[in-house]
Amino acid sequence: MKFNNKTQRLSPIKQTFLMLVSAASFTCIAGSGVIESSVTENSAVQPTSTTKLYVEHCQECHGENRMGGMGPALFPENLSRLRKNKAVKVINEGRAATQMPSYAQKLNKAEVDALVDYIYTPAKETPKWSIADIKASHVQHFDQSKLGDKPVFDADLMNLFIVVELGDHSATLLNGDTFEPITRFKTRFALHGGPKYSPDGRFVYFASRDGWISKYDIYNMKTVVEVRAGINTRNLAISSDGKYAIVGNYLPHNVVILDTQTLQPIKSIPTADKSGKSSRVSAVYNAPPRHSFIVALKDVKEVWEIPYSDKGGVEVYKGWAHDYRKDGGEGKVENWKITEPFPVRRITTKDYLDDFFFDPDYINLIGTARNSHNGQVINLDAKRKVATIELTGMPHLGSGITWNYKGKEIFASPNIKEGKITVIDMENWQVVKEIKTEGPGFFMRSHSKSKYAWADVFFGPNNEKVHVIDKSTLEIVKTIAPSPGKNAAHVEFTKDGKYVLLSVWDVDGELIVYDAETLEIVKRMPMKKPSGKYNVYNKINYEKGTSH
Ligand code: DHE
């Protein structure tokens, strides 16, 4: 489907990409080389009126041959949780919290029905992206061993920011003391999710919606290596020792473990539950105290824990051995040691998990299903639901933050459907307060040294506004609208918590720096639809007020 007015048009790179891709074979341009993959899809589909409709209205976002792009891939395997009548509704009315607009004014009933039939028609050949495809896509732009190991610029390396600019698919490396850009560079098309830093902050890894993982050397200001880890990707996470990246995919249904030094694949793990039912990956996370990755699955009721080890031999808690043993031959246990590399520990959940949050100790996972009103708290050690949280609307747990309020740890989450912030006591999982806002929001941020939490109003007529909440009273103390008529969203603090950077999400947008104490504007910088911004120190230290 085409984007609504909030969304950028295709970049010249992407246009070239689409022109170069034939209907019969899926070809991708990777850096300097052209790589042919083994993905052959729908070559037999005739250019019927339905496929023309798809090309006209859907392809720009959902990709050539339904492979996914800015929007998700559209195959029956990826639509198992969406009934056909709901798909009709989504095309007619759009989908909350996504870039999917309403088509009710553009398509008649027969056209919508035809499109729905089309997307529920299996591909002639299931799109595949094997380890061989991943390896073939690998592009080494620079030989890392020939690059210096000292930064080629002068700045506090812990107070740097990467600002992703979706407007022209670029990123800016920003000095967090002077707020001067150090460099600006091209990224892959449609990055999504937070880029992830190596533990020392030298490298940053980006994931694009169409599966590209890029490793950028901040010290040398160069994209050193890239690989395509999937066709339609969710996000990536980096292990605490910095050695491994995990990539979660919608297409194919798998997670891929990469060696971060080379970005070569180590292992691809198909995501299916115990009974073999295959699933998209909702997201992957690093859980530092557990020395493992957590994988949330979208179409089956399981969460996975994958301890990092490329050789096997991970010692596991005795009581968990059973979880690994069920893993269809993988992760066999000998003397309480796992013999397989990257074994999977399965945790069954009561409901699907579309959105989630971890407590600071990474023991409890708080998750919600898109269509459920309640949140479930799952204790990852005990492997069971320990509480239900009463939640209405559609809380965006992934953007939640925690802080100490009157001696107890609380968790605050924006809501994608309703104008409110829900504040939850993390001891008894009761709702402490619902803070009324001027519309549904997407992102929230704070810093341990700031008395304020910031929450945007991402949706609706007030999307130019951002609320500043006093963390000690849970009251909104100020509402700002720095660029009237333009969506203001997503903030990030400097390392010391003294300044806040806010985006104006517009192709002619801005990055605005606020004094975090006085709430006065310090600087405005023009940028092209700056989306997320990520402070090195806050990220590598898993600062409480920021996303992980
Ligand atoms: Fe995101 C993070 C899922 C739509 C911008 N988004 C994430 C993460 C997940 C997620 C699981 C955490 C990953 C990480 O950081 O490693 N996002 C989803 C969806 O399921 C949803 C609702 C539908 C979809 O299209 O996939 C969705 N997201 C959007 C958008 O429409 C946004 C506003 C624009 C865009 O880029 O597509 C958007 N998402 C972001 C951003 C982050 C993100 C900027 C990183 C936030 C951060 O501060 O860490």
PDB file of C-alpha atoms in Angstrom, residues 266-471:
ATOM      1  CA  ILE A 266      26.993 -18.645  12.138  1.00  0.00           C
ATOM      2  CA  LYS A 267      23.575 -20.229  12.427  1.00  0.00           C
ATOM      3  CA  SER A 268      20.057 -19.878  11.084  1.00  0.00           C
ATOM      4  CA  ILE A 269      17.322 -21.178  13.374  1.00  0.00           C
ATOM      5  CA  PRO A 270      13.853 -21.703  11.847  1.00  0.00           C
ATOM      6  CA  THR A 271      11.227 -20.298  14.185  1.00  0.00           C
ATOM      7  CA  ALA A 272       8.575 -22.921  14.816  1.00  0.00           C
ATOM      8  CA  ASP A 273       6.925 -24.095  18.000  1.00  0.00           C
ATOM      9  CA  LYS A 274       7.217 -27.560  19.519  1.00  0.00           C
ATOM     10  CA  SER A 275       4.549 -28.888  17.185  1.00  0.00           C
ATOM     11  CA  GLY A 276       6.361 -27.483  14.156  1.00  0.00           C
ATOM     12  CA  LYS A 277       4.023 -24.543  13.522  1.00  0.00           C
ATOM     13  CA  SER A 278       6.086 -21.852  11.900  1.00  0.00           C
ATOM     14  CA  SER A 279       6.095 -18.234  13.108  1.00  0.00           C
ATOM     15  CA  ARG A 280       7.281 -14.761  12.287  1.00  0.00           C
ATOM     16  CA  VAL A 281       9.619 -13.193  14.825  1.00  0.00           C
ATOM     17  CA  SER A 282       8.167 -10.240  16.744  1.00  0.00           C
ATOM     18  CA  ALA A 283      11.556  -9.023  17.919  1.00  0.00           C
ATOM     19  CA  VAL A 284      14.889 -10.133  19.330  1.00  0.00           C
ATOM     20  CA  TYR A 285      16.576  -8.671  22.412  1.00  0.00           C
ATOM     21  CA  ASN A 286      19.820  -8.980  24.298  1.00  0.00           C
ATOM     22  CA  ALA A 287      19.318  -9.818  27.989  1.00  0.00           C
ATOM     23  CA  PRO A 288      22.671  -8.806  29.560  1.00  0.00           C
ATOM     24  CA  PRO A 289      22.317 -10.408  33.034  1.00  0.00           C
ATOM     25  CA  ARG A 290      21.199 -13.674  31.443  1.00  0.00           C
ATOM     26  CA  HIS A 291      23.986 -13.784  28.809  1.00  0.00           C
ATOM     27  CA  SER A 292      21.373 -14.716  26.320  1.00  0.00           C
ATOM     28  CA  PHE A 293      19.161 -13.461  23.541  1.00  0.00           C
ATOM     29  CA  ILE A 294      15.400 -13.422  23.980  1.00  0.00           C
ATOM     30  CA  VAL A 295      13.261 -14.099  20.913  1.00  0.00           C
ATOM     31  CA  ALA A 296       9.574 -13.186  20.920  1.00  0.00           C
ATOM     32  CA  LEU A 297       7.512 -15.055  18.341  1.00  0.00           C
ATOM     33  CA  LYS A 298       4.453 -13.601  16.699  1.00  0.00           C
ATOM     34  CA  ASP A 299       2.334 -16.514  15.460  1.00  0.00           C
ATOM     35  CA  VAL A 300       2.903 -19.123  18.151  1.00  0.00           C
ATOM     36  CA  LYS A 301       2.626 -18.920  21.916  1.00  0.00           C
ATOM     37  CA  GLU A 302       6.292 -19.282  22.781  1.00  0.00           C
ATOM     38  CA  VAL A 303       9.185 -17.074  23.850  1.00  0.00           C
ATOM     39  CA  TRP A 304      12.701 -18.346  23.321  1.00  0.00           C
ATOM     40  CA  GLU A 305      15.874 -17.860  25.246  1.00  0.00           C
ATOM     41  CA  ILE A 306      19.131 -18.492  23.376  1.00  0.00           C
ATOM     42  CA  PRO A 307      22.310 -18.407  25.487  1.00  0.00           C
ATOM     43  CA  TYR A 308      25.214 -17.134  23.447  1.00  0.00           C
ATOM     44  CA  SER A 309      27.817 -19.663  22.597  1.00  0.00           C
ATOM     45  CA  ASP A 310      29.135 -20.563  19.197  1.00  0.00           C
ATOM     46  CA  LYS A 311      30.626 -23.853  20.320  1.00  0.00           C
ATOM     47  CA  GLY A 312      28.039 -25.277  22.639  1.00  0.00           C
ATOM     48  CA  GLY A 313      29.064 -26.303  26.102  1.00  0.00           C
ATOM     49  CA  VAL A 314      26.945 -23.667  27.807  1.00  0.00           C
ATOM     50  CA  GLU A 315      26.300 -24.586  31.413  1.00  0.00           C
ATOM     51  CA  VAL A 316      22.645 -24.301  32.203  1.00  0.00           C
ATOM     52  CA  TYR A 317      20.697 -24.285  35.376  1.00  0.00           C
ATOM     53  CA  LYS A 318      19.720 -27.910  36.103  1.00  0.00           C
ATOM     54  CA  GLY A 319      16.060 -27.125  36.295  1.00  0.00           C
ATOM     55  CA  TRP A 320      16.099 -25.774  32.762  1.00  0.00           C
ATOM     56  CA  ALA A 321      17.733 -28.724  31.079  1.00  0.00           C
ATOM     57  CA  HIS A 322      14.335 -30.106  30.296  1.00  0.00           C
ATOM     58  CA  ASP A 323      13.437 -26.997  28.288  1.00  0.00           C
ATOM     59  CA  TYR A 324      16.366 -27.490  25.988  1.00  0.00           C
ATOM     60  CA  ARG A 325      15.908 -31.205  25.598  1.00  0.00           C
ATOM     61  CA  LYS A 326      12.541 -30.709  23.984  1.00  0.00           C
ATOM     62  CA  ASP A 327      14.271 -28.912  21.182  1.00  0.00           C
ATOM     63  CA  GLY A 328      13.907 -31.601  18.541  1.00  0.00           C
ATOM     64  CA  GLY A 329      17.454 -32.884  18.678  1.00  0.00           C
ATOM     65  CA  GLU A 330      19.129 -29.537  19.208  1.00  0.00           C
ATOM     66  CA  GLY A 331      20.477 -28.498  22.532  1.00  0.00           C
ATOM     67  CA  LYS A 332      20.955 -31.983  23.957  1.00  0.00           C
ATOM     68  CA  VAL A 333      22.076 -31.943  27.532  1.00  0.00           C
ATOM     69  CA  GLU A 334      25.131 -33.767  28.830  1.00  0.00           C
ATOM     70  CA  ASN A 335      26.091 -33.238  32.436  1.00  0.00           C
ATOM     71  CA  TRP A 336      23.988 -30.125  32.444  1.00  0.00           C
ATOM     72  CA  LYS A 337      25.947 -28.693  29.584  1.00  0.00           C
ATOM     73  CA  ILE A 338      24.387 -27.875  26.264  1.00  0.00           C
ATOM     74  CA  THR A 339      26.360 -29.422  23.481  1.00  0.00           C
ATOM     75  CA  GLU A 340      24.899 -27.473  20.577  1.00  0.00           C
ATOM     76  CA  PRO A 341      25.804 -23.924  19.631  1.00  0.00           C
ATOM     77  CA  PHE A 342      23.057 -21.386  20.316  1.00  0.00           C
ATOM     78  CA  PRO A 343      20.552 -23.805  21.852  1.00  0.00           C
ATOM     79  CA  VAL A 344      16.925 -22.793  22.168  1.00  0.00           C
ATOM     80  CA  ARG A 345      15.108 -22.769  25.504  1.00  0.00           C
ATOM     81  CA  ARG A 346      11.371 -22.667  24.880  1.00  0.00           C
ATOM     82  CA  ILE A 347       8.996 -20.890  27.222  1.00  0.00           C
ATOM     83  CA  THR A 348       5.323 -21.383  26.527  1.00  0.00           C
ATOM     84  CA  THR A 349       3.105 -18.323  26.944  1.00  0.00           C
ATOM     85  CA  LYS A 350      -0.632 -17.946  27.510  1.00  0.00           C
ATOM     86  CA  ASP A 351      -1.071 -15.542  24.622  1.00  0.00           C
ATOM     87  CA  TYR A 352       0.781 -14.126  21.622  1.00  0.00           C
ATOM     88  CA  LEU A 353       3.374 -11.446  22.236  1.00  0.00           C
ATOM     89  CA  ASP A 354       3.317  -8.500  19.877  1.00  0.00           C
ATOM     90  CA  ASP A 355       4.845  -5.947  22.171  1.00  0.00           C
ATOM     91  CA  PHE A 356       6.919  -6.371  25.304  1.00  0.00           C
ATOM     92  CA  PHE A 357       9.161  -4.923  27.919  1.00  0.00           C
ATOM     93  CA  PHE A 358      11.684  -6.422  30.344  1.00  0.00           C
ATOM     94  CA  ASP A 359      12.098  -5.494  33.973  1.00  0.00           C
ATOM     95  CA  PRO A 360      15.563  -4.080  34.744  1.00  0.00           C
ATOM     96  CA  ASP A 361      16.822  -7.505  35.948  1.00  0.00           C
ATOM     97  CA  TYR A 362      15.557  -9.276  32.843  1.00  0.00           C
ATOM     98  CA  ILE A 363      13.658 -11.793  34.954  1.00  0.00           C
ATOM     99  CA  ASN A 364      10.169 -10.715  34.002  1.00  0.00           C
ATOM    100  CA  LEU A 365       8.912 -10.072  30.528  1.00  0.00           C
ATOM    101  CA  ILE A 366       5.803  -7.961  30.241  1.00  0.00           C
ATOM    102  CA  GLY A 367       3.950  -8.645  27.009  1.00  0.00           C
ATOM    103  CA  THR A 368       0.721  -7.824  25.220  1.00  0.00           C
ATOM    104  CA  ALA A 369      -1.032  -9.294  22.240  1.00  0.00           C
ATOM    105  CA  ARG A 370      -2.278  -6.740  19.732  1.00  0.00           C
ATOM    106  CA  ASN A 371      -5.920  -7.671  20.224  1.00  0.00           C
ATOM    107  CA  SER A 372      -5.874  -8.400  23.913  1.00  0.00           C
ATOM    108  CA  HIS A 373      -6.682  -5.874  26.590  1.00  0.00           C
ATOM    109  CA  ASN A 374      -4.503  -7.374  29.251  1.00  0.00           C
ATOM    110  CA  GLY A 375      -0.778  -7.593  29.618  1.00  0.00           C
ATOM    111  CA  GLN A 376       0.883 -10.772  30.834  1.00  0.00           C
ATOM    112  CA  VAL A 377       3.923 -10.806  33.095  1.00  0.00           C
ATOM    113  CA  ILE A 378       6.021 -13.869  32.379  1.00  0.00           C
ATOM    114  CA  ASN A 379       8.768 -14.898  34.743  1.00  0.00           C
ATOM    115  CA  LEU A 380      11.501 -16.183  32.431  1.00  0.00           C
ATOM    116  CA  ASP A 381      13.083 -18.277  35.188  1.00  0.00           C
ATOM    117  CA  ALA A 382       9.891 -19.882  36.439  1.00  0.00           C
ATOM    118  CA  LYS A 383       8.594 -20.102  32.856  1.00  0.00           C
ATOM    119  CA  ARG A 384       5.108 -19.059  33.774  1.00  0.00           C
ATOM    120  CA  LYS A 385       2.771 -16.152  33.867  1.00  0.00           C
ATOM    121  CA  VAL A 386       3.011 -14.528  37.273  1.00  0.00           C
ATOM    122  CA  ALA A 387       0.574 -11.658  36.825  1.00  0.00           C
ATOM    123  CA  THR A 388      -1.969 -10.069  34.549  1.00  0.00           C
ATOM    124  CA  ILE A 389      -1.933  -6.314  34.066  1.00  0.00           C
ATOM    125  CA  GLU A 390      -5.153  -4.554  33.270  1.00  0.00           C
ATOM    126  CA  LEU A 391      -4.425  -2.545  30.166  1.00  0.00           C
ATOM    127  CA  THR A 392      -6.838  -0.926  27.737  1.00  0.00           C
ATOM    128  CA  GLY A 393      -6.334   0.563  24.288  1.00  0.00           C
ATOM    129  CA  MET A 394      -3.030  -0.580  22.817  1.00  0.00           C
ATOM    130  CA  PRO A 395      -0.105   0.100  25.139  1.00  0.00           C
ATOM    131  CA  HIS A 396       3.246   0.431  23.389  1.00  0.00           C
ATOM    132  CA  LEU A 397       5.250  -1.497  25.932  1.00  0.00           C
ATOM    133  CA  GLY A 398       8.365  -1.528  23.764  1.00  0.00           C
ATOM    134  CA  SER A 399       8.702   2.217  24.335  1.00  0.00           C
ATOM    135  CA  GLY A 400       8.107   1.974  28.057  1.00  0.00           C
ATOM    136  CA  ILE A 401      10.556   3.263  30.648  1.00  0.00           C
ATOM    137  CA  THR A 402      11.056   2.707  34.371  1.00  0.00           C
ATOM    138  CA  TRP A 403      11.923   4.980  37.283  1.00  0.00           C
ATOM    139  CA  ASN A 404      11.677   5.114  41.025  1.00  0.00           C
ATOM    140  CA  TYR A 405       8.489   6.717  42.293  1.00  0.00           C
ATOM    141  CA  LYS A 406       7.919   7.112  46.018  1.00  0.00           C
ATOM    142  CA  GLY A 407      10.366   4.330  46.805  1.00  0.00           C
ATOM    143  CA  LYS A 408       9.093   1.797  44.328  1.00  0.00           C
ATOM    144  CA  GLU A 409       9.973   0.887  40.794  1.00  0.00           C
ATOM    145  CA  ILE A 410       7.328   1.893  38.287  1.00  0.00           C
ATOM    146  CA  PHE A 411       6.937   1.326  34.591  1.00  0.00           C
ATOM    147  CA  ALA A 412       5.272   3.840  32.235  1.00  0.00           C
ATOM    148  CA  SER A 413       4.027   3.017  28.761  1.00  0.00           C
ATOM    149  CA  PRO A 414       2.528   5.199  26.028  1.00  0.00           C
ATOM    150  CA  ASN A 415      -0.637   4.015  24.312  1.00  0.00           C
ATOM    151  CA  ILE A 416      -1.016   3.753  20.539  1.00  0.00           C
ATOM    152  CA  LYS A 417      -4.822   3.865  20.539  1.00  0.00           C
ATOM    153  CA  GLU A 418      -5.772   6.066  23.462  1.00  0.00           C
ATOM    154  CA  GLY A 419      -4.524   9.396  24.750  1.00  0.00           C
ATOM    155  CA  LYS A 420      -2.904   8.194  27.959  1.00  0.00           C
ATOM    156  CA  ILE A 421       0.250   6.987  29.638  1.00  0.00           C
ATOM    157  CA  THR A 422      -0.242   3.955  31.855  1.00  0.00           C
ATOM    158  CA  VAL A 423       1.936   3.818  34.964  1.00  0.00           C
ATOM    159  CA  ILE A 424       2.359   0.402  36.594  1.00  0.00           C
ATOM    160  CA  ASP A 425       3.811  -0.637  39.943  1.00  0.00           C
ATOM    161  CA  MET A 426       6.448  -3.261  39.145  1.00  0.00           C
ATOM    162  CA  GLU A 427       6.069  -5.031  42.470  1.00  0.00           C
ATOM    163  CA  ASN A 428       2.377  -5.823  42.417  1.00  0.00           C
ATOM    164  CA  TRP A 429       1.730  -5.070  38.702  1.00  0.00           C
ATOM    165  CA  GLN A 430      -1.188  -2.794  39.548  1.00  0.00           C
ATOM    166  CA  VAL A 431      -1.921   0.354  37.575  1.00  0.00           C
ATOM    167  CA  VAL A 432      -0.749   3.329  39.670  1.00  0.00           C
ATOM    168  CA  LYS A 433      -2.100   6.003  37.379  1.00  0.00           C
ATOM    169  CA  GLU A 434      -3.294   6.755  33.874  1.00  0.00           C
ATOM    170  CA  ILE A 435      -1.944  10.128  32.775  1.00  0.00           C
ATOM    171  CA  LYS A 436      -4.290  11.715  30.257  1.00  0.00           C
ATOM    172  CA  THR A 437      -2.510  13.018  27.148  1.00  0.00           C
ATOM    173  CA  GLU A 438      -3.621  14.975  24.075  1.00  0.00           C
ATOM    174  CA  GLY A 439      -3.643  11.886  21.870  1.00  0.00           C
ATOM    175  CA  PRO A 440      -2.157   8.408  21.357  1.00  0.00           C
ATOM    176  CA  GLY A 441       1.632   8.319  21.586  1.00  0.00           C
ATOM    177  CA  PHE A 442       4.511   6.156  20.346  1.00  0.00           C
ATOM    178  CA  PHE A 443       7.699   6.946  22.246  1.00  0.00           C
ATOM    179  CA  MET A 444       8.704   7.825  25.825  1.00  0.00           C
ATOM    180  CA  ARG A 445      12.067   8.734  27.277  1.00  0.00           C
ATOM    181  CA  SER A 446      13.806   9.886  30.429  1.00  0.00           C
ATOM    182  CA  HIS A 447      17.223   9.752  32.083  1.00  0.00           C
ATOM    183  CA  SER A 448      18.167   8.774  35.624  1.00  0.00           C
ATOM    184  CA  LYS A 449      19.518  12.310  36.181  1.00  0.00           C
ATOM    185  CA  SER A 450      16.416  14.079  34.905  1.00  0.00           C
ATOM    186  CA  LYS A 451      13.293  14.787  36.900  1.00  0.00           C
ATOM    187  CA  TYR A 452      11.200  14.658  33.733  1.00  0.00           C
ATOM    188  CA  ALA A 453       9.898  11.986  31.381  1.00  0.00           C
ATOM    189  CA  TRP A 454       9.000  13.001  27.829  1.00  0.00           C
ATOM    190  CA  ALA A 455       6.107  11.476  25.877  1.00  0.00           C
ATOM    191  CA  ASP A 456       5.045  12.322  22.327  1.00  0.00           C
ATOM    192  CA  VAL A 457       1.549  12.562  20.859  1.00  0.00           C
ATOM    193  CA  PHE A 458       2.336  10.665  17.686  1.00  0.00           C
ATOM    194  CA  PHE A 459      -1.157  10.189  16.286  1.00  0.00           C
ATOM    195  CA  GLY A 460      -4.119  12.431  15.623  1.00  0.00           C
ATOM    196  CA  PRO A 461      -4.599  16.176  15.256  1.00  0.00           C
ATOM    197  CA  ASN A 462      -2.269  16.996  18.143  1.00  0.00           C
ATOM    198  CA  ASN A 463       0.740  15.136  16.807  1.00  0.00           C
ATOM    199  CA  GLU A 464       2.809  18.344  16.904  1.00  0.00           C
ATOM    200  CA  LYS A 465       2.760  18.150  20.726  1.00  0.00           C
ATOM    201  CA  VAL A 466       5.056  16.542  23.249  1.00  0.00           C
ATOM    202  CA  HIS A 467       4.317  16.262  26.962  1.00  0.00           C
ATOM    203  CA  VAL A 468       6.849  16.705  29.736  1.00  0.00           C
ATOM    204  CA  ILE A 469       5.888  14.732  32.853  1.00  0.00           C
ATOM    205  CA  ASP A 470       7.235  15.325  36.355  1.00  0.00           C
ATOM    206  CA  LYS A 471       8.440  11.897  37.498  1.00  0.00           C
TER     207      LYS A 471
END
